[in-house]
Every structure is written in C-alpha cells, then in structure tokens.
Amino acid sequence: ALIYSRRRTHASIVFVETIMLFRAGVKLTRRCFFSAANYHQNATTRRTLPTKWMTRRKHVVVLPGRSVSCSASSSDAEKARNDVTMSKPQEVWKASIDFKSIRENQSHVETNCLNRNVTNVSVQFVVSQYEAFVALDQKADLLRASRNENAKKMKGKMEKVIRDELIEEGKRIKDELALIEVELNDISDALQREAQKIPNDTHPDVPIGGEEFATVMEVVGTQRDFGAMKCRDHVTIGETLNMFDFETASRVSGTRFVYLTGVGAMLELALINWAMQKAIAKGFEPMVVPDLVRKSVVEKCGFQPRAENTQVYSVENSDLCLAGTAELLLGGKCMDQTYEEKDLPKKFVAFSHCFRTEAGAAGAATRGMYRLHQFSKVEMFAVSTPEASNAMHEELSNIEKEMYAELGLHFKVLDMSSHDLGAPAYRKFDIEAWMPALERYGEISSASNCTDFQARRLNIKYRPNAVDGKKQPLQFAHTLNATACAVPRMIICILENFQNEDGSVTVPEALRPFLGGMEVFRNPAAI
C-alpha cells in the first residue's frame, strides 16, 4: 500500500527511517520512501510497490504531521491511497541563499548576528550542513555518471550472464542513488530552516547596539511653545470633536480598535489621498492591495507568522494571514518576476489596512491611536539594481521628509541601530515626530534598504544591460520599502501640534484641498 513514483521532478520526498519504525513496533524487510509531490501532481505515473513487498508485513507511510497504517489487503491499500490523496502536504519553499559566501565568511556572519542581537541561529551548523550537502551531492553525481555508463553498456547484444550482471549493477546504483537523494533532501531542508534565520548583512555606517545608540541624522522644525495654554492629548481632543469612538469599538471589536467618525473619518481619507498624490507625483504606480496574504509570502519577506510572539494574525485552518503592511503584498507582486535593467527602478505605492497583534506592547504610549490592531497606511516599495539601491534609499527618505515638513511637523531623522533592524533590513532610517502630550518623539515612518535579502526569497531578478552586444546573466535585484503615511500616528501629530485654546484644531494647509477647503476642525455643538 506504499505509493511511489519514479519521476524525480519534485524533491518533496518523505523518508521513513527503519529505526523510527522499529520504535513504533513495526517490522520491515527493507526501507521505504514516498514522493508526495509526484503522487498528487502525476496520477498517471504513480503505482504500488510489488506485491511481494506487501505480503505478511505491515508498513507505515509517514507524512508531514501524520502517519497512515497500511496492511497487505487491496481494500486497505485503496483506503491508504485515498487517505494519502486527501492529505495535502504543507507548502515548502526554499530561498536562494548564498551558502558558499556564508561558509567563506563564517566569522563575519557570526559577528553580524551578534551585532544584531540574533541568538536563535547556529552559523556553524549551517556551514557544517552545507559541507555535508556538497560532499554528498558530489557522491550523487558520481553515481549518476556510473548509472549512465551502465546504461551505455546495456546497449547491443551480449551474453545473458553479462546482461544480468549489468542489470543487478544498475539496480544497486539506482537504490543507492535513491537513498542519497533522500538524504540530500533532508539535509537541504535542515539547511534551509537554519539558514533562513540568518539576518541580512548590515551597512558599515549602522551604529552597533540597542535603540539608544541610533544616530540623529537631521532635525526638521522646532517644538511648539504652548505658553499658558494647556496641551491636551489626541484622545481628549478627538472625543471633544466627535472624531473617535473607542467605547463602541471596544464593545464591538475589543481593545485597541477605534471608530473614526465625522471629521475623523474625513481626516483619514484626506491623509490617504494626499499621500497617494504625493507619491504618484514622484513616479510611483498606485495600487490598492488585498488584506490577506499567504504565510509563505510573509516568510519570504522576512517576517515570522509562526513565531511564538508574532505580530501577525493568522487565519485558522488556512495558509493565509492578515497583512501587517502593504510591503508584503507589493513584494509578492514582484515575486518570480524578471526585469530588464533599463526598466528599473520599479516604484509602487499602495493603500492598505494593516493588522498587528502588538504582542508585548504596553504602557502609556499604547493609549488611544498610538498602537491599534487595525489601521490604514500608505506604503512605498521599490525594486532597483544593487548599484542604485543606496541612492533609492535616500530618495525614499527624502520623500518622507518633504511630506512631513509640508504638514508643518517637527521631527528628527534617525539612522537606526543594529538591534532595531528587522531581519530583512540592511539599513533603516526612522522618522520620529514630536508628540506634545506624550512629551517625547514617536515613530511615524521608516525607510529600509533590504538589498537582495527579500529578492533571494521572492525570486526577484533582473537582467543587466548587454555588454558589447552580449546578453548578461540574471542577477538578484534589491528591494526597498518606506512609509508614506501611517494614518493613526499622523492624526496624533496633527491634533496635538495644531490644537487651539478653544478646543478646535487648525487643519494643515496641505490637507485642506482634500477636506473641501476646511480650515479648522470644530466641535459640532459649538458651531
């Protein structure tokens, strides 16, 4: 009742080690293996193992996350086949990680992990597994060469004894090669699982250490002097102006949700349209993207939807997640794409809803709209050549600075320290705006250069321009992302920085065309 296929077009082989079956109390006469991917995709090529393997024995097929016990009867065999068919294996993807570079620069990679406070990965294990894979792969190549040579010898007429010897030799080579290929697949899986934990390299100018070591690159504007006027927080202001309804949101959806009402809803829409227009004017292609994304795409972008304290909401009984940022969807749009160098950079801007668990977040900074489970955001995303990615990073940061200065905000630009870099980021510039009620700066945007970290996982490539008429080999592109407008944080800044003594709020001039010319937000009861 074991199913197998001769085809080797898929490497998803589940190997049943004899020792595992002995521990389960099952007696076997030989090792068994099963190609799940081929069985599901190639019904015409699957077949059962010879009957003599089935008689008087009980075999077990081990699939990801389950086992199927099969006896020798034909009815049980059919039942096992049906069970296997219904058992859909978990999607497996592999990143194009430069293992050779990791091996050759092991000390640098280990230091980089230490500098970024990444402690859940063993670079030594990756190197040793890679060396084992290379050695075994070379052995497999020799066996394939022997198999081909054996096949050549089988051609033409020869004595039966000689032909039988060649047949036996061919079987021996085939069996040995099959076992090696299974072992190669196991090593490859282990190698991928561990190597995918290694973060991106770090720009040499990035300060090493915790968040407190971030470097101030620029300061724009000054803090407002409120004089004798009492500075109210955004929650008080917004509720007075009937912009927020946290109470209803808490009753309907739970904590850290909000209903935006009246001019609050209008302000969100104004900010979205203003940000989209600014990005479009800079050559970005506008998009509205889905709110759901596959877990594999989330992982390929460098996030961990299956981690214990993940920020990602997963949809039960599916491979979907609620997107925490449009970066995931824009990266996914470019997945498996190959661009011509002359067509780069590719620049996209997207509006989306963002969903985050905010696991571990606590304190005064979480009050009101500062940390919500759902919020709206406009995100910029770019694909560039490696040579142009640093300049593109500066371009994204300059767009952010221009936008926030246009609103009249006081903010500072930070070159974030190594501990504050997410796994994909090579370098990250954060912008923190002054929030008077909190009496501190709060993050309103970030711009990250992810170099080829995401591209190697998403398979985003480009073809360099021809040299002397010769086509150049494909290379991995670089990806970058930046916040154009995180709506809740922007609303906080506007309400707290532009509040008036009578409880009204002056609308920044840049937003007035998107609010029908409205200049001041006032309490409807006072009008």
mmCIF file of C-alpha atoms in Angstrom, residues 83-296:
data_model
loop_
_atom_site.group_PDB
_atom_site.id
_atom_site.type_symbol
_atom_site.label_atom_id
_atom_site.label_comp_id
_atom_site.label_asym_id
_atom_site.label_seq_id
_atom_site.Cartn_x
_atom_site.Cartn_y
_atom_site.Cartn_z
ATOM 1 C CA ASP A 83 -6.022 8.931 2.723
ATOM 2 C CA VAL A 84 -2.722 9.985 1.158
ATOM 3 C CA THR A 85 -4.510 11.847 -1.631
ATOM 4 C CA MET A 86 -6.589 13.827 0.862
ATOM 5 C CA SER A 87 -3.534 14.690 2.973
ATOM 6 C CA LYS A 88 -2.207 17.873 1.414
ATOM 7 C CA PRO A 89 1.454 18.403 2.350
ATOM 8 C CA GLN A 90 2.437 21.762 3.831
ATOM 9 C CA GLU A 91 3.883 24.116 1.248
ATOM 10 C CA VAL A 92 7.683 24.125 1.288
ATOM 11 C CA TRP A 93 9.728 26.917 -0.242
ATOM 12 C CA LYS A 94 13.462 27.381 -0.483
ATOM 13 C CA ALA A 95 15.429 30.609 -0.504
ATOM 14 C CA SER A 96 18.333 31.144 -2.900
ATOM 15 C CA ILE A 97 20.742 31.698 -0.024
ATOM 16 C CA ASP A 98 24.427 32.131 -0.852
ATOM 17 C CA PHE A 99 25.690 29.244 1.295
ATOM 18 C CA LYS A 100 29.156 29.409 -0.238
ATOM 19 C CA SER A 101 29.509 33.012 0.915
ATOM 20 C CA ILE A 102 28.345 32.079 4.423
ATOM 21 C CA ARG A 103 30.970 29.325 4.585
ATOM 22 C CA GLU A 104 33.746 31.591 3.275
ATOM 23 C CA ASN A 105 32.779 34.446 5.634
ATOM 24 C CA GLN A 106 31.623 32.467 8.660
ATOM 25 C CA SER A 107 33.293 34.729 11.217
ATOM 26 C CA HIS A 108 31.757 37.861 9.676
ATOM 27 C CA VAL A 109 28.291 36.272 9.568
ATOM 28 C CA GLU A 110 28.543 35.206 13.229
ATOM 29 C CA THR A 111 29.652 38.713 14.247
ATOM 30 C CA ASN A 112 26.804 40.250 12.245
ATOM 31 C CA CYS A 113 24.284 38.035 14.044
ATOM 32 C CA LEU A 114 25.795 39.033 17.389
ATOM 33 C CA ASN A 115 25.702 42.740 16.468
ATOM 34 C CA ARG A 116 22.017 42.434 15.547
ATOM 35 C CA ASN A 117 21.195 40.505 18.737
ATOM 36 C CA VAL A 118 20.122 37.417 16.770
ATOM 37 C CA THR A 119 20.748 34.429 19.030
ATOM 38 C CA ASN A 120 18.421 31.755 17.652
ATOM 39 C CA VAL A 121 20.663 30.626 14.800
ATOM 40 C CA SER A 122 23.819 28.484 14.589
ATOM 41 C CA VAL A 123 26.021 29.641 11.726
ATOM 42 C CA GLN A 124 28.368 26.729 12.458
ATOM 43 C CA PHE A 125 25.513 24.286 11.887
ATOM 44 C CA VAL A 126 24.712 25.943 8.556
ATOM 45 C CA VAL A 127 28.331 25.671 7.449
ATOM 46 C CA SER A 128 28.686 22.023 8.511
ATOM 47 C CA GLN A 129 25.386 21.060 6.866
ATOM 48 C CA TYR A 130 26.382 22.839 3.671
ATOM 49 C CA GLU A 131 29.711 20.994 3.566
ATOM 50 C CA ALA A 132 27.911 17.696 4.141
ATOM 51 C CA PHE A 133 25.464 18.540 1.358
ATOM 52 C CA VAL A 134 28.266 19.383 -1.098
ATOM 53 C CA ALA A 135 30.141 16.152 -0.320
ATOM 54 C CA LEU A 136 27.010 14.022 -0.666
ATOM 55 C CA ASP A 137 25.965 15.824 -3.841
ATOM 56 C CA GLN A 138 29.342 15.056 -5.384
ATOM 57 C CA LYS A 139 28.855 11.403 -4.477
ATOM 58 C CA ALA A 140 25.427 11.501 -6.130
ATOM 59 C CA ASP A 141 26.964 12.971 -9.281
ATOM 60 C CA LEU A 142 29.455 10.105 -9.428
ATOM 61 C CA LEU A 143 26.621 7.598 -9.055
ATOM 62 C CA ARG A 144 24.664 9.297 -11.841
ATOM 63 C CA ALA A 145 27.727 9.063 -14.061
ATOM 64 C CA SER A 146 28.042 5.369 -13.186
ATOM 65 C CA ARG A 147 24.361 4.860 -13.941
ATOM 66 C CA ASN A 148 24.759 6.465 -17.360
ATOM 67 C CA GLU A 149 27.833 4.368 -18.091
ATOM 68 C CA ASN A 150 25.948 1.240 -17.040
ATOM 69 C CA ALA A 151 23.085 2.166 -19.373
ATOM 70 C CA LYS A 152 25.507 2.542 -22.285
ATOM 71 C CA LYS A 153 26.946 -0.919 -21.637
ATOM 72 C CA MET A 154 23.443 -2.392 -21.819
ATOM 73 C CA LYS A 155 23.133 -1.444 -25.489
ATOM 74 C CA GLY A 156 23.759 -4.097 -28.109
ATOM 75 C CA LYS A 157 23.940 -7.893 -27.915
ATOM 76 C CA MET A 158 25.699 -9.713 -25.049
ATOM 77 C CA GLU A 159 25.594 -12.916 -23.113
ATOM 78 C CA LYS A 160 22.765 -13.355 -20.627
ATOM 79 C CA VAL A 161 25.171 -13.630 -17.688
ATOM 80 C CA ILE A 162 26.785 -10.306 -18.534
ATOM 81 C CA ARG A 163 23.407 -8.619 -19.063
ATOM 82 C CA ASP A 164 22.143 -9.952 -15.726
ATOM 83 C CA GLU A 165 25.242 -8.591 -14.018
ATOM 84 C CA LEU A 166 24.680 -5.184 -15.588
ATOM 85 C CA ILE A 167 21.020 -5.232 -14.557
ATOM 86 C CA GLU A 168 21.967 -6.029 -10.963
ATOM 87 C CA GLU A 169 24.616 -3.320 -11.020
ATOM 88 C CA GLY A 170 22.037 -0.858 -12.371
ATOM 89 C CA LYS A 171 19.618 -1.775 -9.586
ATOM 90 C CA ARG A 172 22.330 -1.342 -6.965
ATOM 91 C CA ILE A 173 23.263 2.087 -8.320
ATOM 92 C CA LYS A 174 19.606 3.106 -8.521
ATOM 93 C CA ASP A 175 18.884 2.053 -4.923
ATOM 94 C CA GLU A 176 21.997 3.749 -3.564
ATOM 95 C CA LEU A 177 21.274 6.926 -5.510
ATOM 96 C CA ALA A 178 17.678 6.978 -4.269
ATOM 97 C CA LEU A 179 18.843 6.792 -0.648
ATOM 98 C CA ILE A 180 21.414 9.541 -1.211
ATOM 99 C CA GLU A 181 18.839 11.795 -2.867
ATOM 100 C CA VAL A 182 16.527 11.348 0.112
ATOM 101 C CA GLU A 183 19.363 12.212 2.464
ATOM 102 C CA LEU A 184 20.246 15.231 0.327
ATOM 103 C CA ASN A 185 16.663 16.416 0.591
ATOM 104 C CA ASP A 186 16.724 16.010 4.396
ATOM 105 C CA ILE A 187 19.992 17.950 4.675
ATOM 106 C CA SER A 188 18.673 20.638 2.341
ATOM 107 C CA ASP A 189 15.544 21.084 4.461
ATOM 108 C CA ALA A 190 17.564 21.348 7.674
ATOM 109 C CA LEU A 191 19.959 23.758 5.961
ATOM 110 C CA GLN A 192 17.116 25.993 4.788
ATOM 111 C CA ARG A 193 15.366 26.018 8.167
ATOM 112 C CA GLU A 194 18.501 27.189 9.950
ATOM 113 C CA ALA A 195 19.936 29.496 7.275
ATOM 114 C CA GLN A 196 16.663 31.368 6.870
ATOM 115 C CA LYS A 197 17.139 32.596 10.447
ATOM 116 C CA ILE A 198 20.330 34.437 9.456
ATOM 117 C CA PRO A 199 19.562 38.176 9.093
ATOM 118 C CA ASN A 200 20.687 40.407 6.266
ATOM 119 C CA ASP A 201 24.167 41.893 6.302
ATOM 120 C CA THR A 202 24.498 45.334 7.929
ATOM 121 C CA HIS A 203 25.594 48.632 6.386
ATOM 122 C CA PRO A 204 29.007 49.647 7.807
ATOM 123 C CA ASP A 205 27.655 53.021 8.980
ATOM 124 C CA VAL A 206 24.873 51.484 11.100
ATOM 125 C CA PRO A 207 25.514 52.119 14.829
ATOM 126 C CA ILE A 208 26.019 48.878 16.778
ATOM 127 C CA GLY A 209 23.857 48.250 19.833
ATOM 128 C CA GLY A 210 20.398 48.977 21.200
ATOM 129 C CA GLU A 211 17.870 51.641 20.196
ATOM 130 C CA GLU A 212 19.602 54.225 22.369
ATOM 131 C CA PHE A 213 22.591 54.156 20.000
ATOM 132 C CA ALA A 214 20.574 55.353 16.986
ATOM 133 C CA THR A 215 22.224 58.343 15.298
ATOM 134 C CA VAL A 216 20.346 61.598 14.660
ATOM 135 C CA MET A 217 20.917 62.460 11.005
ATOM 136 C CA GLU A 218 18.715 65.549 10.721
ATOM 137 C CA VAL A 219 16.251 67.651 12.735
ATOM 138 C CA VAL A 220 13.430 69.496 10.971
ATOM 139 C CA GLY A 221 11.396 72.286 12.618
ATOM 140 C CA THR A 222 11.086 73.131 16.316
ATOM 141 C CA GLN A 223 8.805 72.191 19.194
ATOM 142 C CA ARG A 224 5.741 74.372 19.551
ATOM 143 C CA ASP A 225 5.619 76.671 22.550
ATOM 144 C CA PHE A 226 2.117 76.379 24.040
ATOM 145 C CA GLY A 227 2.758 79.149 26.595
ATOM 146 C CA ALA A 228 -0.010 79.269 29.203
ATOM 147 C CA MET A 229 -2.284 77.077 27.070
ATOM 148 C CA LYS A 230 -2.966 73.584 28.394
ATOM 149 C CA CYS A 231 -1.727 70.891 25.990
ATOM 150 C CA ARG A 232 -4.345 68.143 25.645
ATOM 151 C CA ASP A 233 -3.711 64.668 24.266
ATOM 152 C CA HIS A 234 -5.184 63.446 20.984
ATOM 153 C CA VAL A 235 -7.807 61.263 22.691
ATOM 154 C CA THR A 236 -9.282 64.220 24.590
ATOM 155 C CA ILE A 237 -9.170 66.441 21.508
ATOM 156 C CA GLY A 238 -10.642 63.804 19.190
ATOM 157 C CA GLU A 239 -13.505 62.891 21.518
ATOM 158 C CA THR A 240 -14.335 66.569 22.017
ATOM 159 C CA LEU A 241 -14.531 66.991 18.248
ATOM 160 C CA ASN A 242 -16.505 63.747 17.854
ATOM 161 C CA MET A 243 -13.703 62.240 15.755
ATOM 162 C CA PHE A 244 -13.247 58.996 17.711
ATOM 163 C CA ASP A 245 -15.421 56.362 19.313
ATOM 164 C CA PHE A 246 -13.227 53.990 21.301
ATOM 165 C CA GLU A 247 -16.073 52.818 23.548
ATOM 166 C CA THR A 248 -18.168 51.372 20.712
ATOM 167 C CA ALA A 249 -15.094 49.848 19.071
ATOM 168 C CA SER A 250 -14.144 48.157 22.343
ATOM 169 C CA ARG A 251 -17.630 46.724 22.714
ATOM 170 C CA VAL A 252 -17.832 45.536 19.096
ATOM 171 C CA SER A 253 -14.250 44.511 18.275
ATOM 172 C CA GLY A 254 -12.219 44.644 21.511
ATOM 173 C CA THR A 255 -9.474 46.850 22.856
ATOM 174 C CA ARG A 256 -7.131 48.774 20.550
ATOM 175 C CA PHE A 257 -9.743 49.368 17.889
ATOM 176 C CA VAL A 258 -11.439 52.661 17.016
ATOM 177 C CA TYR A 259 -14.386 54.013 15.061
ATOM 178 C CA LEU A 260 -13.343 57.143 13.161
ATOM 179 C CA THR A 261 -16.391 59.383 12.951
ATOM 180 C CA GLY A 262 -17.265 62.734 11.390
ATOM 181 C CA VAL A 263 -14.191 64.808 10.594
ATOM 182 C CA GLY A 264 -12.070 61.946 11.969
ATOM 183 C CA ALA A 265 -13.154 59.761 9.061
ATOM 184 C CA MET A 266 -12.706 62.690 6.674
ATOM 185 C CA LEU A 267 -9.191 63.312 8.003
ATOM 186 C CA GLU A 268 -8.152 59.700 7.396
ATOM 187 C CA LEU A 269 -9.390 59.823 3.801
ATOM 188 C CA ALA A 270 -7.684 63.182 3.291
ATOM 189 C CA LEU A 271 -4.351 61.860 4.546
ATOM 190 C CA ILE A 272 -4.613 58.773 2.298
ATOM 191 C CA ASN A 273 -5.399 60.801 -0.810
ATOM 192 C CA TRP A 274 -2.738 63.402 -0.018
ATOM 193 C CA ALA A 275 -0.062 60.724 0.498
ATOM 194 C CA MET A 276 -1.059 58.817 -2.645
ATOM 195 C CA GLN A 277 -0.962 62.004 -4.714
ATOM 196 C CA LYS A 278 2.489 62.933 -3.403
ATOM 197 C CA ALA A 279 3.911 59.501 -4.223
ATOM 198 C CA ILE A 280 2.282 59.391 -7.670
ATOM 199 C CA ALA A 281 3.870 62.769 -8.453
ATOM 200 C CA LYS A 282 7.246 61.156 -7.673
ATOM 201 C CA GLY A 283 6.697 58.408 -10.255
ATOM 202 C CA PHE A 284 5.146 55.677 -8.092
ATOM 203 C CA GLU A 285 2.474 53.400 -9.558
ATOM 204 C CA PRO A 286 -0.653 53.499 -7.334
ATOM 205 C CA MET A 287 -2.331 50.342 -6.052
ATOM 206 C CA VAL A 288 -4.919 49.100 -3.568
ATOM 207 C CA VAL A 289 -3.884 45.638 -2.387
ATOM 208 C CA PRO A 290 -5.643 42.708 -0.638
ATOM 209 C CA ASP A 291 -5.758 42.495 3.151
ATOM 210 C CA LEU A 292 -4.939 38.760 3.146
ATOM 211 C CA VAL A 293 -1.623 37.217 2.160
ATOM 212 C CA ARG A 294 -0.195 33.696 2.125
ATOM 213 C CA LYS A 295 2.070 32.700 5.019
ATOM 214 C CA SER A 296 4.809 31.708 2.559
#
